[in-house]
Short mmCIF file of C-alpha atoms in Angstrom, two decimals:
data_model
loop_
_atom_site.label_atom_id
_atom_site.label_comp_id
_atom_site.label_asym_id
_atom_site.label_seq_id
_atom_site.Cartn_x
_atom_site.Cartn_y
_atom_site.Cartn_z
CA MET A 295 -27.53 10.02 43.33
CA ARG A 296 -30.77 11.79 44.20
CA ILE A 297 -32.52 13.48 41.29
CA LEU A 298 -35.60 15.70 41.19
CA HIS A 299 -37.81 15.58 38.07
CA THR A 300 -40.13 18.51 37.39
CA ALA A 301 -41.74 20.07 34.29
CA ASP A 302 -44.41 22.37 32.87
CA TRP A 303 -43.95 25.42 35.08
CA HIS A 304 -45.65 27.64 32.44
CA LEU A 305 -44.32 30.79 34.06
CA GLY A 306 -46.36 33.81 33.01
CA ARG A 307 -49.56 31.87 32.47
CA SER A 308 -52.82 33.49 33.52
CA LEU A 309 -56.29 32.09 34.21
CA GLU A 310 -58.88 34.02 32.20
CA GLY A 311 -56.82 37.19 32.67
CA ARG A 312 -55.92 36.56 36.34
CA SER A 313 -52.17 36.49 36.91
CA ARG A 314 -50.71 33.33 38.46
CA LEU A 315 -47.22 34.77 39.00
CA ALA A 316 -47.64 35.01 42.78
CA GLU A 317 -48.70 31.35 42.92
CA GLN A 318 -45.80 30.36 40.66
CA ALA A 319 -43.36 32.22 42.91
CA GLU A 320 -44.86 30.35 45.87
CA PHE A 321 -44.27 27.04 44.07
CA LEU A 322 -40.65 27.90 43.32
CA ASP A 323 -40.08 28.78 46.99
CA GLU A 324 -41.57 25.38 47.89
CA LEU A 325 -39.36 23.68 45.31
CA VAL A 326 -36.24 25.24 46.81
CA ARG A 327 -37.32 23.95 50.25
CA ILE A 328 -37.94 20.44 48.89
CA VAL A 329 -34.58 20.35 47.14
CA GLU A 330 -32.78 21.35 50.34
CA GLU A 331 -34.79 19.10 52.68
CA GLU A 332 -34.48 16.07 50.38
CA LYS A 333 -30.77 16.74 49.76
CA VAL A 334 -31.27 16.60 46.00
CA ASP A 335 -28.06 16.21 43.99
CA MET A 336 -29.40 17.15 40.55
CA ILE A 337 -32.53 18.56 38.86
CA LEU A 338 -34.16 17.63 35.54
CA MET A 339 -36.68 20.14 34.17
CA ALA A 340 -38.52 18.56 31.21
CA GLY A 341 -39.74 21.63 29.32
CA ASP A 342 -42.35 24.39 29.18
CA ALA A 343 -40.53 26.64 31.58
CA PHE A 344 -42.64 29.46 30.13
CA ASP A 345 -46.18 29.64 28.81
CA THR A 346 -45.39 31.55 25.61
CA VAL A 347 -42.47 32.03 23.25
CA ASN A 348 -42.39 35.69 24.35
CA PRO A 349 -42.86 35.56 28.14
CA PRO A 350 -43.23 38.69 30.27
CA ALA A 351 -40.07 40.04 31.91
CA ALA A 352 -41.42 39.18 35.37
CA ALA A 353 -41.72 35.51 34.37
CA GLU A 354 -38.16 35.43 33.02
CA GLN A 355 -36.85 37.06 36.17
CA LEU A 356 -38.71 34.46 38.26
CA PHE A 357 -37.20 31.66 36.16
CA TYR A 358 -33.58 32.75 36.36
CA ASP A 359 -33.82 33.67 40.03
CA ALA A 360 -35.20 30.17 40.77
CA LEU A 361 -32.43 28.46 38.78
CA SER A 362 -29.81 30.46 40.65
CA ARG A 363 -31.23 29.44 44.03
CA LEU A 364 -31.73 25.81 43.03
CA SER A 365 -28.22 25.39 41.62
CA ASP A 366 -26.60 26.47 44.91
CA ASN A 367 -23.76 28.29 43.15
CA GLY A 368 -23.14 25.42 40.75
CA LYS A 369 -23.02 22.67 43.36
CA ARG A 370 -26.30 21.19 42.11
CA PRO A 371 -26.43 20.64 38.31
CA ILE A 372 -29.67 21.49 36.49
CA VAL A 373 -30.70 20.54 32.95
CA VAL A 374 -33.62 22.38 31.32
CA ILE A 375 -34.97 21.47 27.88
CA ALA A 376 -37.33 23.55 25.75
CA GLY A 377 -40.97 22.49 25.54
CA ASN A 378 -43.47 23.33 22.83
CA HIS A 379 -44.38 26.57 24.62
CA ASP A 380 -40.76 27.73 24.91
CA ASN A 381 -38.76 29.70 22.37
CA PRO A 382 -35.68 27.46 21.89
CA ASP A 383 -33.38 30.34 20.93
CA ARG A 384 -34.54 32.53 23.77
CA LEU A 385 -34.26 29.74 26.33
CA SER A 386 -30.71 28.82 25.34
CA ALA A 387 -29.52 32.44 24.91
CA ALA A 388 -28.36 32.57 28.54
CA SER A 389 -26.33 29.34 28.24
CA PRO A 390 -22.89 31.02 28.48
CA LEU A 391 -23.79 32.50 31.86
CA ALA A 392 -25.87 29.56 33.07
CA SER A 393 -23.12 27.02 32.37
CA ASN A 394 -20.93 28.77 34.94
CA HIS A 395 -23.50 27.64 37.54
CA SER A 396 -23.73 24.05 36.19
CA ILE A 397 -27.04 24.89 34.49
CA GLN A 398 -27.58 23.57 30.97
CA LEU A 399 -30.33 25.17 28.86
CA ILE A 400 -31.10 23.10 25.75
CA GLY A 401 -33.29 24.69 23.10
CA TYR A 402 -33.16 22.30 20.16
CA PRO A 403 -33.30 18.50 19.86
CA MET A 404 -29.95 16.83 19.28
CA ALA A 405 -28.54 13.32 19.00
CA ASP A 406 -25.64 13.75 21.43
CA VAL A 407 -25.91 12.91 25.11
CA ILE A 408 -24.87 15.23 27.93
CA LYS A 409 -22.26 14.04 30.38
CA ILE A 410 -22.78 15.65 33.77
CA ASP A 411 -20.54 15.59 36.80
CA VAL A 412 -22.61 15.58 39.98
CA PRO A 413 -20.23 16.63 42.78
CA ARG A 414 -22.65 16.10 45.67
CA ALA A 415 -23.04 12.42 44.73
CA GLN A 416 -19.48 12.03 43.44
CA GLN A 417 -20.91 10.33 40.36
CA GLN A 418 -21.67 11.07 36.71
CA MET A 419 -24.88 11.06 34.70
CA THR A 420 -25.19 10.40 30.99
CA LEU A 421 -28.38 12.13 29.86
CA ALA A 422 -30.21 11.71 26.56
CA ALA A 423 -31.89 15.12 26.62
CA LEU A 424 -34.31 15.55 23.71
CA ALA A 425 -35.86 19.03 23.65
CA TYR A 426 -39.31 19.34 22.04
CA PRO A 427 -38.78 17.69 18.63
CA SER A 428 -41.17 19.25 16.14
CA GLU A 429 -40.42 18.89 12.43
CA ALA A 430 -39.31 22.52 12.34
CA ARG A 431 -36.95 22.15 15.31
CA LEU A 432 -35.61 18.88 13.93
CA GLU A 433 -35.01 20.79 10.68
CA GLN A 434 -36.29 17.97 8.54
CA VAL A 435 -39.46 17.03 6.70
CA LEU A 436 -40.54 13.63 7.97
CA SER A 437 -43.08 12.96 5.26
CA GLU A 438 -44.22 14.69 2.07
CA SER A 439 -47.64 13.13 2.59
CA HIS A 440 -50.35 14.79 4.67
CA ASP A 441 -51.73 11.40 5.66
CA GLU A 442 -51.99 11.48 9.46
CA VAL A 443 -51.18 7.81 10.03
CA LEU A 444 -48.10 7.94 7.79
CA LEU A 445 -46.86 11.12 9.44
CA ARG A 446 -47.36 9.65 12.91
CA ASN A 447 -45.41 6.54 11.98
CA LYS A 448 -42.57 8.59 10.48
CA TYR A 449 -42.46 10.85 13.53
CA ASP A 450 -42.45 7.92 15.93
CA GLU A 451 -39.71 6.26 13.89
CA ARG A 452 -37.57 9.41 14.05
CA ILE A 453 -37.94 9.82 17.81
CA ARG A 454 -37.13 6.15 18.35
CA GLU A 455 -34.07 6.54 16.12
CA LEU A 456 -32.80 9.57 18.07
CA PHE A 457 -33.19 7.76 21.38
CA SER A 458 -31.42 4.73 19.92
CA ILE A 459 -28.47 6.84 18.79
CA MET A 460 -28.19 8.44 22.22
CA SER A 461 -28.64 5.14 24.07
CA LYS A 462 -25.53 3.79 22.36
CA GLN A 463 -23.57 6.50 24.18
CA PHE A 464 -24.67 5.32 27.64
CA ARG A 465 -21.88 3.98 29.86
CA PRO A 466 -21.95 1.15 32.41
CA ASP A 467 -20.21 3.28 35.05
CA THR A 468 -22.67 6.22 34.94
CA ILE A 469 -26.33 6.78 35.74
CA ASN A 470 -28.10 6.70 32.36
CA MET A 471 -31.34 8.62 31.90
CA ALA A 472 -33.41 10.22 29.16
CA MET A 473 -35.57 13.33 29.14
CA SER A 474 -37.95 14.79 26.57
CA HIS A 475 -41.00 16.97 25.99
CA ILE A 476 -43.33 14.82 23.89
CA HIS A 477 -46.81 13.32 23.88
CA VAL A 478 -46.53 9.59 24.56
CA ALA A 479 -49.55 7.50 23.60
CA GLY A 480 -51.54 6.32 26.59
CA GLY A 481 -50.92 9.39 28.74
CA SER A 482 -53.93 11.11 30.33
CA SER A 483 -54.25 14.72 29.14
CA SER A 484 -56.24 17.79 30.23
CA ASP A 485 -57.60 20.94 28.60
CA SER A 486 -54.65 23.05 29.72
CA GLU A 487 -52.03 21.42 27.49
CA ARG A 488 -51.67 23.10 24.14
CA PRO A 489 -51.70 20.23 21.62
CA ILE A 490 -48.31 19.44 20.12
CA GLU A 491 -49.75 17.15 17.46
CA VAL A 492 -51.94 17.59 14.42
CA GLY A 493 -54.63 15.05 15.26
CA GLY A 494 -52.43 12.25 16.52
CA ALA A 495 -49.53 12.86 14.14
CA TYR A 496 -47.01 13.95 16.78
CA THR A 497 -47.84 11.17 19.23
CA VAL A 498 -45.03 8.77 20.14
CA ALA A 499 -45.55 5.11 21.04
CA ALA A 500 -44.77 4.12 24.62
CA THR A 501 -42.60 1.30 23.31
CA SER A 502 -40.37 3.88 21.58
CA MET A 503 -38.98 5.06 24.91
CA PRO A 504 -35.30 4.05 25.28
CA GLU A 505 -35.13 0.72 27.07
CA ALA A 506 -31.45 1.25 27.92
CA ALA A 507 -32.30 4.29 30.07
CA GLN A 508 -32.83 3.70 33.77
CA TYR A 509 -35.56 6.37 33.76
CA VAL A 510 -37.26 8.61 31.19
CA ALA A 511 -38.30 12.04 32.51
CA LEU A 512 -41.14 13.51 30.45
CA GLY A 513 -42.86 16.87 30.19
CA HIS A 514 -46.04 18.08 28.45
CA LEU A 515 -48.93 16.28 30.18
CA HIS A 516 -50.03 18.05 33.36
CA ARG A 517 -51.17 15.02 35.31
CA PRO A 518 -48.40 13.17 37.19
CA GLN A 519 -48.38 9.64 35.78
CA ASN A 520 -46.28 6.67 34.78
CA ILE A 521 -46.50 5.37 31.22
CA LYS A 522 -47.41 1.74 31.73
CA ARG A 523 -46.55 0.26 28.33
CA ALA A 524 -43.03 1.71 28.17
CA ASN A 525 -40.10 -0.70 28.30
CA THR A 526 -38.44 1.25 31.12
CA LEU A 527 -39.64 3.44 33.98
CA THR A 528 -41.16 6.43 32.17
CA ARG A 529 -43.01 9.26 33.88
CA TYR A 530 -44.64 12.66 33.46
CA SER A 531 -43.96 14.70 36.58
CA GLY A 532 -46.98 16.92 35.80
CA SER A 533 -47.38 20.66 36.21
CA PRO A 534 -46.91 22.25 39.64
CA LEU A 535 -50.22 24.17 39.48
CA ALA A 536 -53.66 23.38 38.08
CA TYR A 537 -53.90 25.47 34.92
CA SER A 538 -57.50 24.66 33.90
CA PHE A 539 -60.67 23.44 35.58
CA SER A 540 -60.20 20.10 33.82
CA GLU A 541 -57.31 19.50 36.27
CA ILE A 542 -59.59 19.51 39.33
CA GLY A 543 -58.68 16.51 41.43
CA TYR A 544 -55.12 16.19 40.14
CA ALA A 545 -52.68 15.80 43.03
CA LYS A 546 -49.71 17.98 42.07
CA SER A 547 -46.22 16.78 42.89
CA VAL A 548 -42.57 16.57 41.93
CA THR A 549 -40.77 13.25 41.46
CA ILE A 550 -37.74 12.16 43.47
CA LEU A 551 -35.42 9.47 42.09
CA ASP A 552 -32.66 7.56 43.84
CA ALA A 553 -30.33 6.04 41.27
CA GLU A 554 -27.11 4.07 41.03
CA PRO A 555 -25.34 2.74 37.92
CA ASN A 556 -26.81 -0.53 36.62
CA GLN A 557 -29.50 -0.61 39.33
CA PRO A 558 -33.27 -0.09 39.18
CA VAL A 559 -34.31 3.46 40.05
CA LYS A 560 -36.28 4.03 43.23
CA MET A 561 -39.05 6.58 42.64
CA ARG A 562 -41.40 8.50 44.92
CA GLU A 563 -43.64 11.55 44.76
CA ILE A 564 -43.37 14.66 46.90
CA PRO A 565 -46.78 16.39 47.02
CA LEU A 566 -47.00 20.13 46.42
CA SER A 567 -49.17 22.50 48.41
CA SER A 568 -48.55 25.75 46.53
CA GLY A 569 -51.10 27.68 44.54
CA LYS A 570 -54.83 28.23 44.75
CA PRO A 571 -57.12 25.25 44.20
CA LEU A 572 -59.54 25.28 41.27
CA VAL A 573 -63.09 24.32 42.26
CA LYS A 574 -66.53 24.12 40.68
CA TRP A 575 -69.67 25.35 42.42
CA LYS A 576 -73.05 24.13 41.18
CA ALA A 577 -75.76 26.22 42.80
CA THR A 578 -78.91 24.29 41.92
CA GLU A 579 -80.95 26.32 44.45
CA GLY A 580 -80.15 29.68 42.90
CA ILE A 581 -78.42 32.84 44.04
CA ASN A 582 -79.34 32.46 47.72
CA GLN A 583 -77.36 29.23 47.83
CA VAL A 584 -74.29 31.11 46.53
CA TYR A 585 -74.69 33.80 49.20
CA LYS A 586 -74.97 31.07 51.83
CA TRP A 587 -71.68 29.54 50.70
CA LEU A 588 -70.04 32.96 50.73
CA ASP A 589 -71.32 33.62 54.28
CA GLU A 590 -69.84 30.28 55.35
CA GLY A 591 -66.45 31.26 53.92
CA ARG A 592 -66.38 28.37 51.49
CA ASP A 593 -63.24 28.10 49.28
CA THR A 594 -62.02 31.56 50.24
CA SER A 595 -58.63 31.09 48.56
CA ALA A 596 -59.80 29.22 45.45
CA TRP A 597 -60.44 30.05 41.81
CA ILE A 598 -64.11 29.21 41.20
CA ASP A 599 -66.14 28.09 38.22
CA LEU A 600 -69.75 28.88 39.22
CA GLU A 601 -72.77 27.27 37.61
CA ILE A 602 -75.93 28.86 39.00
CA HIS A 603 -79.49 27.71 38.24
CA LEU A 604 -81.89 30.62 37.74
CA THR A 605 -85.36 31.54 36.57
CA ASN A 606 -84.33 35.12 35.64
CA THR A 607 -81.08 36.59 34.38
CA LEU A 608 -78.52 38.00 36.81
CA SER A 609 -78.17 41.78 36.68
CA ILE A 610 -74.80 43.40 36.09
CA GLU A 611 -74.97 44.76 39.64
CA GLU A 612 -75.51 41.24 41.00
CA ILE A 613 -72.51 39.90 39.10
CA HIS A 614 -70.33 42.78 40.35
CA ARG A 615 -71.54 42.10 43.90
CA LEU A 616 -70.52 38.44 43.63
CA ARG A 617 -67.08 39.27 42.22
CA LYS A 618 -66.51 41.92 44.88
CA TRP A 619 -67.46 39.49 47.64
CA HIS A 620 -65.17 36.77 46.24
CA PRO A 621 -62.53 37.87 43.70
CA GLY A 622 -61.86 34.21 42.84
CA PHE A 623 -64.89 33.85 40.55
CA ILE A 624 -63.55 33.01 37.08
CA HIS A 625 -66.77 31.96 35.35
CA ILE A 626 -70.33 32.75 36.39
CA ARG A 627 -72.52 30.63 34.13
CA PRO A 628 -76.29 30.91 34.48
CA ILE A 629 -78.35 27.80 33.72
CA PHE A 630 -82.00 28.67 33.32
CA ILE A 631 -84.40 26.05 34.66
CA GLY A 632 -86.18 25.47 31.34
CA GLU A 633 -82.82 25.26 29.59
CA GLN A 634 -81.59 22.68 32.10
CA GLU A 635 -84.62 20.51 31.45
CA VAL A 636 -83.98 20.65 27.72
CA ILE A 637 -80.34 19.66 28.33
CA GLU A 638 -81.42 16.72 30.46
CA ALA A 639 -83.98 15.71 27.84
CA ARG A 640 -81.34 15.80 25.12
CA GLN A 641 -79.09 13.67 27.27
CA ALA A 642 -82.00 11.21 27.49
CA ASN A 643 -82.09 11.12 23.65
CA LEU A 644 -85.74 12.20 23.38
CA PRO A 645 -87.10 12.90 19.87
CA ILE A 646 -87.05 16.54 18.81
CA ASP A 647 -90.87 16.79 18.71
CA GLN A 648 -91.08 15.62 22.34
CA LEU A 649 -88.44 18.16 23.33
CA PHE A 650 -90.51 20.89 21.66
CA THR A 651 -93.68 19.71 23.40
CA GLN A 652 -91.98 19.76 26.82
CA PHE A 653 -90.59 23.22 26.16
CA TYR A 654 -94.00 24.53 25.01
CA GLU A 655 -95.72 23.15 28.10
CA LYS A 656 -93.13 24.76 30.34
CA GLN A 657 -93.49 28.14 28.70
CA THR A 658 -97.31 28.12 28.66
CA GLY A 659 -97.94 26.70 32.10
CA GLY A 660 -98.98 23.25 30.89
CA ALA A 661 -100.81 23.89 27.62
CA LYS A 662 -100.36 21.27 24.90
CA PRO A 663 -99.17 22.47 21.46
CA GLU A 664 -101.50 21.76 18.56
CA ALA A 665 -100.41 19.17 16.01
CA ASP A 666 -100.10 21.84 13.28
CA LEU A 667 -97.70 23.85 15.46
CA VAL A 668 -95.52 20.82 16.14
CA GLN A 669 -95.48 20.02 12.42
CA LEU A 670 -94.48 23.60 11.56
CA PHE A 671 -91.65 23.41 14.10
CA LEU A 672 -90.36 20.15 12.58
CA GLU A 673 -90.47 21.63 9.07
CA LEU A 674 -88.41 24.61 10.23
CA VAL A 675 -85.87 22.30 11.87
CA HIS A 676 -85.55 20.20 8.72
CA GLN A 677 -85.15 23.33 6.57
CA GLU A 678 -82.36 24.52 8.83
CA GLU A 679 -80.63 21.14 8.68
CA GLY A 680 -80.92 21.12 4.90
CA SER A 681 -79.36 24.58 4.57
CA GLU A 682 -76.43 23.52 6.78
CA GLU A 683 -75.84 20.44 4.61
CA GLY A 684 -75.82 22.64 1.53
CA VAL A 685 -73.17 24.90 3.04
CA GLU A 686 -70.98 21.89 3.91
CA GLU A 687 -71.28 20.54 0.36
#
C-alpha cells in the first residue's frame, strides 16, 4: 500500500495581510499531480487544514474541492483529523457527504481505531487517528493543579494511554498506523506554529508514541522531520508553504510511505515547488544597494523581509516607491548606523557607561563626554531600573 502523509495546510492564512490563497491553490494542484504520478493508494492529513476556527469561504471551497479531486470519486481513501487551528465541529460537519467519497473527517479525539478498506491496494489499514487532544476536546480535567510539570506529566500519561488503547485494536493482517496533531518533545519548531501548550504543559514525550504502529504521522510542526527518540518511525510531514520568515531554508515536502502488514515501512520525501519563497535582504550599503538588487531582478517572485542600513529616515514616498517596484516587500526595517553600532556593542557585553561614551562620540563628531555627564546618565539609568523593580513588586 502506498500512503501519502501531509499536514498543516493552514488554508486561509495570510502573511502580514497578504493573501496566500493563490499559493495554496498552487500547492493543492501540485499535490493532486504527485498523488497521481506516485499512484498513491491512500492519504493521511494530520491536522490544521485551516488557519482559523472560522475560515473564509474561499478557503473552505479550496479544501473541499481538493479533497474531491484527491479522493478520485472514493477510489482513494482520505483521513483528515482536526488540528489546534481547526474547529472540530465545523470540520466534521460535512462527514455525511464526505464519507460517500471515502473521506473521513475527524474533529474530536477518540479511543477507537478506524478500519479502512483501500481498494487500490486490495488491503486494509487500521488507523489510530487522534485529533488534536486538548483538555477541552478530551472533555476531561487532567489535573486540578496549575503546576506545569504535573500537568505535562498527566497530559503525556493520557496521550500514552489513548495510544495504548488503540494499539490493542491493531490486527496482524492489516497495515497499522497512528496519526495525531500534537507537539512531541524534541521536534524543531518555528515562529509560525501557534503554541498548543502552556509553557511545556501540552508537550508529549517521544517515547509515548505507539510502538505497535508501523508509522506515526504527525502534524503541528512546520519543518519536515523524524522524531529520533520515538520507539517507532514517527514523522512530521511539515507545512507545504513557508508561513513565517523563521522557516527560511526549510525544504518543503510531502512524505510517501510504502507499507505491508508486519513489515518495516519504507519512507521517502517528495519535494514541493509551490508557493513564493520567503527571503531576507540586508542592505548594509543603504538604499542604493536595494535599487541595484531591484534593477537586477533579484527575488522577483519572493516575499521579502528588508533590513536597510541608513543615516536618515526613509520618506513615505520612498517606501511607496519600493513597494510599487516590488510588491513582495513585507517588512521594511530601517537600521540607523549609530543604532547598529549600539546593537553590536550590546552584543559585545560592553558596560553601559562605555556604550554611552561611544554614542556621545558618534553624535558629537568625536567629542568626549565629561565625567559629570556620564555620572548623570548612570544615575538616570539606575533610577529607571529602580522604578521598574518597584512596579514588578
